[in-house]
Amino acid sequence: MDNCLFCKIVKGEIPSTKVYEDNEILAFKDINPAAPVHILVIPKKHIASLIDMQKEDEILVGKIYTVINKIAEEQGVKENGFRVIVNCGRDAGQEVMHLHFHLIAGTKLGEKIV
Ligand code: 5GP
Ligand code: ZN
C-alpha cells in the first residue's frame, strides 16, 4: 500500500529499529514506547486491521505469536511476563491502519481493561 506508514517501514523508506525480520514478519521498536519494552510485530503483507484478516492469513497470524514469544525471550521478559495488544478500529484507538501487535513489557503493567 503506497500510503501506509508501516508498509513504508517494511520497504525501508522510513527508518525503524528492527528487532526481528523474516520473509513474512517484521518487528521493530515503537517510536513512542509505553513501557521499557514496546515492540510492534507486523505482517509484511498489508492487512489493514484484525477484522480484515482472511482465512488464508491464519498461519501467518499464528507465526506472529511464535515470533512474539521469541522476542519476549530475547528481551528477557519471558519470566516476568508481558502483554500483547491489538487495537482494531476506531473505538480501540487504532491509529495506524496496518495490522500490528504491541508487545509491551519490562515493568508492572497498569490496570487491565479486560
Ligand atoms: P495503534 O494506536 O494504531 O494501535 O498503534 C500505533 C503505534 O505505532 C503507536 O504505539 C505509535 O507510537 C507507533 N508509531 C507511529 N508511528 C510510528 C513510526 O513512524 N515508527 C515507529 N517505530 N512507531 C510508530
Ligand atoms: Zn501497510
mmCIF file of C-alpha atoms and ligand atoms in Angstrom:
data_model
loop_
_atom_site.group_PDB
_atom_site.id
_atom_site.type_symbol
_atom_site.label_atom_id
_atom_site.label_comp_id
_atom_site.label_asym_id
_atom_site.label_seq_id
_atom_site.Cartn_x
_atom_site.Cartn_y
_atom_site.Cartn_z
ATOM 1 C CA MET A 1 0.000 0.000 0.000
ATOM 2 C CA ASP A 2 1.540 3.265 -1.166
ATOM 3 C CA ASN A 3 0.384 5.484 1.644
ATOM 4 C CA CYS A 4 0.754 3.121 4.566
ATOM 5 C CA LEU A 5 3.304 4.069 7.231
ATOM 6 C CA PHE A 6 4.125 0.500 8.210
ATOM 7 C CA CYS A 7 4.410 -0.644 4.563
ATOM 8 C CA LYS A 8 6.982 2.161 4.199
ATOM 9 C CA ILE A 9 8.823 0.794 7.247
ATOM 10 C CA VAL A 10 8.728 -2.701 5.678
ATOM 11 C CA LYS A 11 10.222 -1.273 2.460
ATOM 12 C CA GLY A 12 12.872 0.658 4.406
ATOM 13 C CA GLU A 13 11.553 4.004 3.180
ATOM 14 C CA ILE A 14 11.060 5.050 6.793
ATOM 15 C CA PRO A 15 13.736 4.016 9.292
ATOM 16 C CA SER A 16 12.962 1.769 12.236
ATOM 17 C CA THR A 17 14.870 -0.074 14.927
ATOM 18 C CA LYS A 18 14.327 -3.673 13.866
ATOM 19 C CA VAL A 19 14.404 -6.464 16.402
ATOM 20 C CA TYR A 20 13.262 -9.337 14.161
ATOM 21 C CA GLU A 21 12.746 -9.943 10.459
ATOM 22 C CA ASP A 22 11.918 -12.844 8.204
ATOM 23 C CA ASN A 23 10.186 -13.177 4.820
ATOM 24 C CA GLU A 24 6.738 -12.523 6.216
ATOM 25 C CA ILE A 25 7.115 -10.722 9.538
ATOM 26 C CA LEU A 26 8.881 -7.606 10.832
ATOM 27 C CA ALA A 27 9.251 -6.437 14.425
ATOM 28 C CA PHE A 28 10.565 -3.021 15.425
ATOM 29 C CA LYS A 29 10.608 -0.722 18.444
ATOM 30 C CA ASP A 30 7.624 1.551 18.929
ATOM 31 C CA ILE A 31 8.615 5.187 18.378
ATOM 32 C CA ASN A 32 6.695 6.267 21.492
ATOM 33 C CA PRO A 33 7.155 3.427 23.981
ATOM 34 C CA ALA A 34 4.510 2.890 26.642
ATOM 35 C CA ALA A 35 6.849 0.663 28.685
ATOM 36 C CA PRO A 36 10.578 -0.250 28.779
ATOM 37 C CA VAL A 37 9.882 -2.931 26.168
ATOM 38 C CA HIS A 38 7.408 -1.855 23.492
ATOM 39 C CA ILE A 39 7.782 -3.633 20.186
ATOM 40 C CA LEU A 40 5.434 -3.736 17.217
ATOM 41 C CA VAL A 41 5.173 -7.038 15.380
ATOM 42 C CA ILE A 42 3.595 -6.823 11.935
ATOM 43 C CA PRO A 43 2.951 -8.936 8.867
ATOM 44 C CA LYS A 44 4.937 -7.557 5.912
ATOM 45 C CA LYS A 45 1.834 -8.084 3.821
ATOM 46 C CA HIS A 46 -0.610 -5.185 4.136
ATOM 47 C CA ILE A 47 -3.611 -6.182 6.221
ATOM 48 C CA ALA A 48 -5.374 -3.030 7.395
ATOM 49 C CA SER A 49 -6.791 -4.337 10.635
ATOM 50 C CA LEU A 50 -7.516 -7.538 12.512
ATOM 51 C CA ILE A 51 -11.038 -7.515 11.108
ATOM 52 C CA ASP A 52 -9.588 -7.627 7.583
ATOM 53 C CA MET A 53 -7.675 -10.809 8.292
ATOM 54 C CA GLN A 54 -8.645 -13.606 5.896
ATOM 55 C CA LYS A 55 -8.756 -17.362 6.319
ATOM 56 C CA GLU A 56 -5.516 -17.559 4.317
ATOM 57 C CA ASP A 57 -3.806 -15.380 6.963
ATOM 58 C CA GLU A 58 -4.387 -17.819 9.841
ATOM 59 C CA ILE A 59 -0.953 -19.433 9.576
ATOM 60 C CA LEU A 60 0.722 -16.039 9.274
ATOM 61 C CA VAL A 61 -1.001 -14.761 12.422
ATOM 62 C CA GLY A 62 -0.004 -17.950 14.232
ATOM 63 C CA LYS A 63 3.619 -17.327 13.213
ATOM 64 C CA ILE A 64 3.356 -13.800 14.577
ATOM 65 C CA TYR A 65 2.587 -15.222 18.024
ATOM 66 C CA THR A 66 5.587 -17.539 17.760
ATOM 67 C CA VAL A 67 7.742 -14.511 16.902
ATOM 68 C CA ILE A 68 6.277 -12.599 19.861
ATOM 69 C CA ASN A 69 7.339 -15.418 22.193
ATOM 70 C CA LYS A 70 10.820 -15.484 20.676
ATOM 71 C CA ILE A 71 11.222 -11.728 21.112
ATOM 72 C CA ALA A 72 9.890 -11.880 24.692
ATOM 73 C CA GLU A 73 12.567 -14.451 25.463
ATOM 74 C CA GLU A 74 15.314 -12.393 23.769
ATOM 75 C CA GLN A 75 14.212 -9.239 25.572
ATOM 76 C CA GLY A 76 14.400 -11.074 28.908
ATOM 77 C CA VAL A 77 10.749 -10.624 29.816
ATOM 78 C CA LYS A 78 9.626 -14.230 29.500
ATOM 79 C CA GLU A 79 9.733 -14.865 33.249
ATOM 80 C CA ASN A 80 8.101 -11.671 34.469
ATOM 81 C CA GLY A 81 5.534 -11.622 31.703
ATOM 82 C CA PHE A 82 4.280 -9.309 29.019
ATOM 83 C CA ARG A 83 1.128 -8.070 27.353
ATOM 84 C CA VAL A 84 0.078 -8.322 23.695
ATOM 85 C CA ILE A 85 -2.415 -5.773 22.418
ATOM 86 C CA VAL A 86 -4.131 -5.461 19.060
ATOM 87 C CA ASN A 87 -6.187 -2.323 18.600
ATOM 88 C CA CYS A 88 -8.856 -2.871 15.974
ATOM 89 C CA GLY A 89 -10.778 0.092 14.654
ATOM 90 C CA ARG A 90 -11.856 3.463 15.968
ATOM 91 C CA ASP A 91 -13.194 2.608 19.413
ATOM 92 C CA ALA A 92 -9.991 0.717 20.199
ATOM 93 C CA GLY A 93 -7.946 3.731 19.105
ATOM 94 C CA GLN A 94 -6.196 2.112 16.152
ATOM 95 C CA GLU A 95 -4.089 4.855 14.603
ATOM 96 C CA VAL A 96 -2.042 3.005 12.015
ATOM 97 C CA MET A 97 -4.184 1.002 9.599
ATOM 98 C CA HIS A 98 -1.736 -1.861 9.115
ATOM 99 C CA LEU A 99 -2.279 -4.812 11.439
ATOM 100 C CA HIS A 100 0.196 -4.705 14.330
ATOM 101 C CA PHE A 101 0.659 -6.495 17.619
ATOM 102 C CA HIS A 102 2.010 -4.429 20.515
ATOM 103 C CA LEU A 103 4.393 -6.408 22.733
ATOM 104 C CA ILE A 104 4.594 -4.474 25.984
ATOM 105 C CA ALA A 105 6.707 -5.431 28.985
ATOM 106 C CA GLY A 106 9.547 -4.552 31.302
ATOM 107 C CA THR A 107 7.558 -3.108 34.174
ATOM 108 C CA LYS A 108 4.483 -3.894 36.223
ATOM 109 C CA LEU A 109 1.799 -3.019 33.697
ATOM 110 C CA GLY A 110 -1.193 -0.870 34.540
ATOM 111 C CA GLU A 111 -4.759 -1.816 35.224
ATOM 112 C CA LYS A 112 -6.154 -4.476 32.969
ATOM 113 C CA ILE A 113 -9.125 -3.334 30.895
ATOM 114 C CA VAL A 114 -10.272 -6.849 30.159
HETATM 115 P P1 5GP B 1 -2.154 1.883 17.310
HETATM 116 O O1 5GP B 1 -2.653 3.034 18.134
HETATM 117 O O2 5GP B 1 -2.503 2.026 15.856
HETATM 118 O O3 5GP B 1 -2.527 0.542 17.887
HETATM 119 O O4 5GP B 1 -0.572 1.921 17.444
HETATM 120 C C1 5GP B 1 0.252 2.569 16.547
HETATM 121 C C2 5GP B 1 1.622 2.603 17.190
HETATM 122 O O5 5GP B 1 2.562 2.947 16.194
HETATM 123 C C3 5GP B 1 1.747 3.638 18.310
HETATM 124 O O6 5GP B 1 2.152 2.985 19.522
HETATM 125 C C4 5GP B 1 2.819 4.600 17.788
HETATM 126 O O7 5GP B 1 3.692 5.067 18.795
HETATM 127 C C5 5GP B 1 3.552 3.759 16.758
HETATM 128 N N1 5GP B 1 4.124 4.534 15.669
HETATM 129 C C6 5GP B 1 3.510 5.517 14.967
HETATM 130 N N2 5GP B 1 4.337 5.984 14.009
HETATM 131 C C7 5GP B 1 5.490 5.267 14.119
HETATM 132 C C8 5GP B 1 6.726 5.302 13.395
HETATM 133 O O8 5GP B 1 6.937 6.066 12.452
HETATM 134 N N3 5GP B 1 7.684 4.428 13.784
HETATM 135 C C9 5GP B 1 7.500 3.568 14.823
HETATM 136 N N4 5GP B 1 8.523 2.763 15.138
HETATM 137 N N5 5GP B 1 6.343 3.509 15.522
HETATM 138 C C10 5GP B 1 5.352 4.342 15.172
HETATM 139 ZN ZN ZN B 2 0.553 -1.365 5.178
#
